[in-house]
């Protein structure tokens, strides 16, 4: 039993707690299991506000016995698709990164995984005004590159700074510190990161393989068990906290030169969607080194092996397109 | 709320077994215990119990995060290490970034060691000349660190700066920017094989804490000791953890980590290609990758990958003063004869693996 307290989540003010108590709603459990619409009327608070509070409390206290149907409804009403800002990539991903799911980018060195992560962070933070959690495990995150991408979106420095401020960066160079970080996100970190109530919608881990590969192949069991745990927390972040999780992975190459995402078979079940990034062959690339191929290699929505050409320079293109037809990125209520 | 299992903590397997068999499955089970109680209940020593509680109670949510805005401010305040080749500096946005990892790849004799020695001197350029004013740890695994060459490079750098002196600050700074002091600020480590190298790296974090002035760590080369490992899967695993160690060191101690790598031929689709050695996955290891190569009679430095720079090539040369811009005019072939004596040493060791 957790008693409702003022300030326990955004929007839950002392006044509202008093009103709720008067309506015999005293604990988190009471609130979660009550009819929000009726309660909103009795406490003369907006349905939307109460709904938002309930969602956060649900996320904070998932262990409460809530009916499956409620949860499902909750999920449906809050699934969002976060555009990456890049049309070719969005096309592959069927509009963008889905909240509630883990999406993976794999590719060799310099294939553009981090660039895609940068671009998506900037787009989510600047256009969707959502907080982004960026876990950097290789030290590759370059804020000046983020700024460069933002500069092609707006010339207003204040807006640029605000967008950068919504990107929360963690550095974790080994698996234990990654786990520390991910668990702390589960226990309140996601909400804390979010500026305007609710919780951060995007969690990026660039890269998972960097911290997991050092453990594999040696003391096999230890490594596999830690990998399973990383997968578990990422799934919790996606499913229970309804975040869009984006991870990057290395590739392995068979002797015939065929490329495959790293971390082996047991990891392959973790991401729902997998995209492989590759350089456009050397000869052609000489003129334009920022071109990449992106291939969809696993998806539950689209036929696999669709291939798109991707320009890493897209996010920092000099032409700012201020057209009114920028598509609606999010289906969130 | 998500329960964190004990096995996700960085503890020894024996301690984890004791905890779990005493009924402590999740970190939340430890919340109200003090070390004495825990050591009693789980049969741990008091030190072990303290370690467990410390590991289980690490920082509150988001304690460790910084915003990208703070990172940007930090990046803008951090000076880069100039290479003394102005073209390369400008494509790199000022030089080699401090706080990050970089790898220099290239065939024997193309100038990898020369660039490392140059950087070891350049990182010491005083702040009032726009330098970093830092110290260096130089790990030499190939025996290619030649003192006389460092003296030459340092002498040229000192001469260069002394010509720039304009104010009293700079005049004062020149008192501590002498060849002798430059040499004393290079902590040279020679390691003969990968075991010695890994042992040295293990000690480095403590050394860096004791020497907060260090801004550059050079390992010339990683390839030589690691190519001696025959067991490929062991080598790959060691390299993966080396990569993480170096990234962590660069980030926590705010040092530039520069490693060098050899080239190897790879056959793909009937075509043989010269690519950096140590396998493709090592390519992820450093965030910046530079390739030094010959193009006819000219030397080119190419950015192979960088999280913030487009891939570009610029010409450079190596002369008696060190690593420099290529001469404006087409280089007459005779100038190439100025290749330096220590490069034959480097290529000898390159050749034996
Ligand atoms: N400012 C820029 N403009 C255009 N392209 C850029 C820019 N900065 C970087 N790139 C391109 O992106 C490449 C680096 O890509 P990225 O850092 O995403 O690789 P990665 O897949 O994350 O590699 P790794 O696994 O090694 O981290 C550069 O080599 C360059 O081709
Ligand atoms: Mg990367």
XYZ file of C-alpha atoms in Angstrom, chain A:
333
model
C 0.000 0.000 0.000
C 1.482 3.300 -1.026
C -0.325 6.380 0.216
C -0.867 9.170 -2.236
C 1.303 12.146 -1.445
C 1.447 15.554 -3.026
C 4.366 15.879 -5.426
C 4.872 12.149 -5.787
C 4.492 12.604 -9.492
C 4.065 15.618 -11.755
C 0.567 17.060 -11.578
C -0.312 15.443 -8.283
C -0.554 18.538 -6.092
C -1.502 18.670 -2.415
C -4.957 20.057 -3.274
C -5.694 17.220 -5.589
C -4.540 14.676 -3.004
C -7.002 16.230 -0.535
C -9.850 16.060 -3.036
C -8.990 12.481 -3.897
C -8.923 11.527 -0.241
C -12.370 13.060 0.127
C -13.497 10.812 -2.694
C -12.094 7.849 -0.737
C -9.096 7.420 -3.012
C -6.166 7.215 -0.603
C -3.566 4.948 -2.079
C -1.870 4.544 -5.414
C -3.743 1.284 -5.785
C -7.090 3.042 -5.199
C -6.287 5.560 -7.870
C -5.052 3.057 -10.397
C -8.097 0.848 -10.035
C -10.749 3.548 -9.961
C -12.831 4.825 -12.828
C -10.865 7.827 -13.945
C -13.707 9.511 -15.758
C -16.036 9.433 -12.790
C -13.268 10.411 -10.415
C -12.322 13.360 -12.585
C -15.832 14.688 -12.307
C -16.049 14.171 -8.558
C -12.768 15.935 -7.920
C -13.377 18.521 -10.600
C -10.039 17.900 -12.264
C -9.519 17.329 -15.962
C -9.724 13.783 -17.218
C -6.531 14.253 -19.142
C -4.569 15.362 -16.101
C -5.817 12.482 -14.008
C -5.165 10.060 -16.797
C -1.587 11.288 -17.059
C -1.073 10.948 -13.314
C -2.435 7.441 -13.405
C -0.094 6.535 -16.224
C 2.949 7.718 -14.328
C 1.873 5.984 -11.141
C 1.256 2.820 -13.113
C 4.721 3.001 -14.516
C 6.235 3.653 -11.106
C 4.339 0.870 -9.436
C 3.811 -1.816 -12.028
C 3.624 -4.489 -9.372
C 0.067 -3.406 -8.542
C -2.642 -5.821 -9.472
C -4.132 -4.145 -12.469
C -6.341 -6.015 -14.831
C -4.737 -7.073 -18.070
C -7.407 -5.306 -20.043
C -6.645 -2.018 -18.340
C -2.983 -2.413 -19.048
C -3.618 -3.229 -22.649
C -5.822 -0.206 -23.055
C -3.175 1.866 -21.377
C -0.626 0.604 -23.826
C -2.746 1.193 -26.900
C -3.645 4.676 -25.905
C -0.060 5.592 -25.338
C 1.912 3.892 -28.098
C 3.766 6.528 -29.998
C 5.925 6.446 -33.068
C 8.934 8.680 -32.801
C 10.173 9.797 -36.173
C 13.940 9.665 -36.611
C 13.721 12.741 -38.787
C 15.212 10.884 -41.731
C 12.665 9.915 -44.418
C 14.497 6.859 -45.738
C 15.026 5.479 -42.280
C 11.454 6.209 -41.242
C 10.291 4.365 -44.316
C 12.233 1.273 -43.260
C 10.948 1.512 -39.716
C 7.353 2.013 -40.818
C 7.240 5.643 -39.661
C 9.853 5.627 -36.921
C 10.815 4.197 -33.550
C 7.890 2.589 -31.736
C 7.502 3.093 -28.031
C 7.197 -0.241 -26.243
C 9.766 -1.794 -28.550
C 13.490 -2.339 -28.883
C 14.991 -1.342 -32.225
C 18.561 -2.241 -33.158
C 21.057 -0.688 -35.542
C 24.009 -2.839 -36.461
C 26.985 -2.128 -38.637
C 30.755 -2.067 -38.895
C 33.046 0.738 -37.759
C 31.989 4.080 -39.172
C 28.835 2.649 -40.706
C 26.792 5.452 -39.202
C 25.133 3.874 -36.169
C 26.071 6.711 -33.877
C 25.132 9.273 -36.516
C 21.640 7.789 -36.679
C 21.435 7.837 -32.887
C 22.530 11.498 -32.853
C 20.031 12.419 -35.544
C 17.150 10.643 -33.865
C 18.005 12.221 -30.487
C 18.052 15.665 -32.005
C 14.789 15.117 -33.839
C 12.965 13.690 -30.823
C 14.266 16.395 -28.565
C 13.792 19.333 -30.910
C 10.640 18.478 -32.870
C 8.792 16.234 -30.468
C 9.951 18.165 -27.381
C 10.574 14.885 -25.595
C 13.440 13.992 -23.303
C 15.985 11.520 -24.584
C 18.194 9.257 -22.496
C 21.473 8.604 -24.291
C 23.745 5.958 -22.784
C 27.156 6.259 -24.419
C 29.333 3.188 -23.817
C 32.192 4.041 -26.179
C 32.823 7.723 -25.556
C 31.754 8.519 -29.111
C 28.990 10.992 -28.344
C 29.996 14.374 -29.693
C 27.860 17.262 -28.558
C 29.225 19.598 -31.198
C 27.894 17.228 -33.856
C 24.484 17.336 -32.150
C 24.683 21.101 -32.277
C 25.585 20.985 -35.946
C 22.471 18.909 -36.606
C 20.338 21.296 -34.578
C 21.695 24.265 -36.461
C 20.155 22.931 -39.631
C 16.790 22.844 -37.841
C 16.801 26.269 -36.279
C 19.021 29.284 -36.096
C 17.572 30.247 -32.738
C 20.310 29.491 -30.194
C 17.895 29.362 -27.311
C 15.919 26.610 -29.005
C 19.138 24.776 -29.756
C 20.202 24.936 -26.117
C 16.795 23.781 -24.922
C 16.911 20.811 -27.235
C 20.406 19.894 -26.015
C 19.231 20.169 -22.453
C 16.548 17.564 -23.048
C 19.180 15.006 -24.050
C 20.454 13.299 -20.919
C 23.771 11.572 -21.381
C 25.175 8.725 -19.292
C 28.628 7.281 -19.752
C 28.883 3.583 -18.925
C 31.985 1.770 -20.029
C 31.305 -1.653 -18.544
C 28.302 -3.884 -18.214
C 27.839 -3.315 -14.490
C 27.701 0.405 -14.816
C 25.304 0.004 -17.749
C 23.081 -2.143 -15.526
C 23.353 0.433 -12.730
C 22.229 3.081 -15.126
C 19.358 1.092 -16.637
C 18.018 -0.022 -13.265
C 18.145 3.525 -11.991
C 16.109 4.580 -15.016
C 13.523 1.984 -14.051
C 13.319 3.234 -10.512
C 12.438 6.798 -11.215
C 15.159 8.032 -13.525
C 12.944 8.090 -16.581
C 10.403 10.351 -14.925
C 13.066 12.540 -13.439
C 14.612 13.075 -16.845
C 11.403 14.305 -18.290
C 10.840 18.003 -18.270
C 7.090 18.318 -18.444
C 5.635 15.365 -16.568
C 5.226 11.878 -17.924
C 8.487 10.126 -18.576
C 11.256 10.156 -21.135
C 10.116 8.390 -24.280
C 13.383 7.464 -25.879
C 16.263 5.455 -24.451
C 19.340 4.995 -26.619
C 22.225 2.668 -25.820
C 25.198 3.201 -28.159
C 26.508 0.515 -28.136
C 25.366 -2.591 -26.249
C 27.931 -4.819 -27.889
C 30.846 -2.704 -26.670
C 30.137 -3.623 -23.056
C 28.871 -7.156 -23.639
C 31.468 -8.507 -26.092
C 34.351 -8.360 -23.587
C 32.469 -10.919 -21.475
C 31.572 -13.376 -24.183
C 33.645 -16.359 -25.187
C 35.557 -16.532 -21.927
C 33.695 -17.344 -18.758
C 30.717 -18.047 -20.991
C 28.041 -18.292 -18.340
C 28.759 -15.064 -16.571
C 28.697 -13.175 -19.871
C 25.483 -14.729 -21.086
C 23.732 -14.132 -17.808
C 24.722 -10.477 -17.807
C 23.592 -10.144 -21.409
C 20.233 -11.626 -20.449
C 19.938 -9.086 -17.675
C 20.698 -6.182 -19.960
C 18.046 -7.520 -22.320
C 15.605 -7.851 -19.423
C 15.942 -4.276 -18.195
C 15.765 -2.906 -21.727
C 12.531 -4.831 -22.243
C 11.139 -3.470 -18.993
C 12.000 0.051 -20.087
C 10.252 -0.552 -23.390
C 7.218 -2.471 -22.192
C 6.443 -1.173 -18.723
C 7.641 2.367 -19.179
C 6.561 2.559 -22.751
C 9.863 3.903 -24.026
C 11.213 3.559 -27.530
C 14.518 1.782 -26.976
C 17.216 2.092 -29.622
C 20.426 0.059 -29.317
C 23.470 -0.362 -31.533
C 25.381 -3.550 -32.203
C 28.591 -4.593 -33.958
C 28.633 -7.018 -36.846
C 30.488 -10.221 -37.507
C 31.605 -11.288 -40.919
C 31.646 -14.828 -42.191
C 34.620 -16.009 -44.242
C 32.605 -15.406 -47.403
C 32.212 -11.797 -46.380
C 28.593 -11.996 -45.309
C 27.667 -9.596 -42.563
C 25.572 -10.406 -39.509
C 24.688 -8.539 -36.342
C 26.891 -9.466 -33.400
C 26.112 -10.952 -29.964
C 24.820 -14.229 -31.346
C 21.556 -16.089 -31.447
C 20.208 -15.457 -27.969
C 20.460 -11.691 -28.422
C 18.763 -11.862 -31.806
C 15.388 -12.275 -30.067
C 15.779 -9.118 -28.048
C 15.223 -6.394 -30.641
C 11.874 -6.420 -32.382
C 13.281 -4.565 -35.365
C 16.815 -4.768 -36.716
C 18.447 -2.528 -39.276
C 21.854 -3.179 -40.826
C 23.948 -0.203 -41.910
C 26.669 -0.541 -44.533
C 28.898 1.757 -46.476
C 28.021 2.158 -50.105
C 30.846 0.353 -51.930
C 34.182 2.101 -51.962
C 34.335 3.066 -55.624
C 31.078 4.968 -55.612
C 31.681 6.302 -52.143
C 34.746 8.275 -53.110
C 32.596 11.147 -54.260
C 30.127 11.127 -51.383
C 31.449 9.437 -48.279
C 28.358 9.970 -46.182
C 26.101 7.610 -48.171
C 25.064 4.379 -46.486
C 22.735 1.487 -47.209
C 20.221 0.623 -44.536
C 18.655 -2.827 -44.761
C 15.748 -4.039 -42.688
C 16.754 -7.492 -41.472
C 14.060 -8.171 -38.899
C 10.640 -6.646 -38.537
C 7.153 -7.583 -37.500
C 5.546 -4.963 -39.695
C 7.375 -4.763 -42.958
C 8.790 -7.265 -45.426
C 12.409 -7.878 -44.584
C 15.430 -6.981 -46.669
C 13.972 -3.716 -47.858
C 16.970 -1.565 -48.575
C 17.148 2.201 -48.507
C 19.931 4.606 -49.266
C 20.712 6.838 -46.354
C 22.701 10.052 -46.322
C 24.351 10.704 -42.973
C 24.541 14.325 -43.935
C 20.745 14.525 -44.026
C 20.503 15.652 -40.420
C 22.902 18.500 -41.016
C 21.780 19.468 -44.513
C 22.181 23.169 -44.991
C 18.729 23.719 -46.480
C 16.245 24.189 -43.681
C 12.914 23.036 -45.029
C 10.255 24.937 -43.246
C 7.280 23.437 -44.959
C 3.920 23.063 -43.326
C 3.678 19.524 -44.504
C 6.019 18.040 -41.930
C 4.074 14.976 -41.061
C 2.543 14.380 -37.683
C 5.236 12.458 -35.916
C 3.417 11.143 -32.974
C 0.120 9.516 -32.302
C 0.213 10.244 -28.609
C -3.004 11.752 -27.262
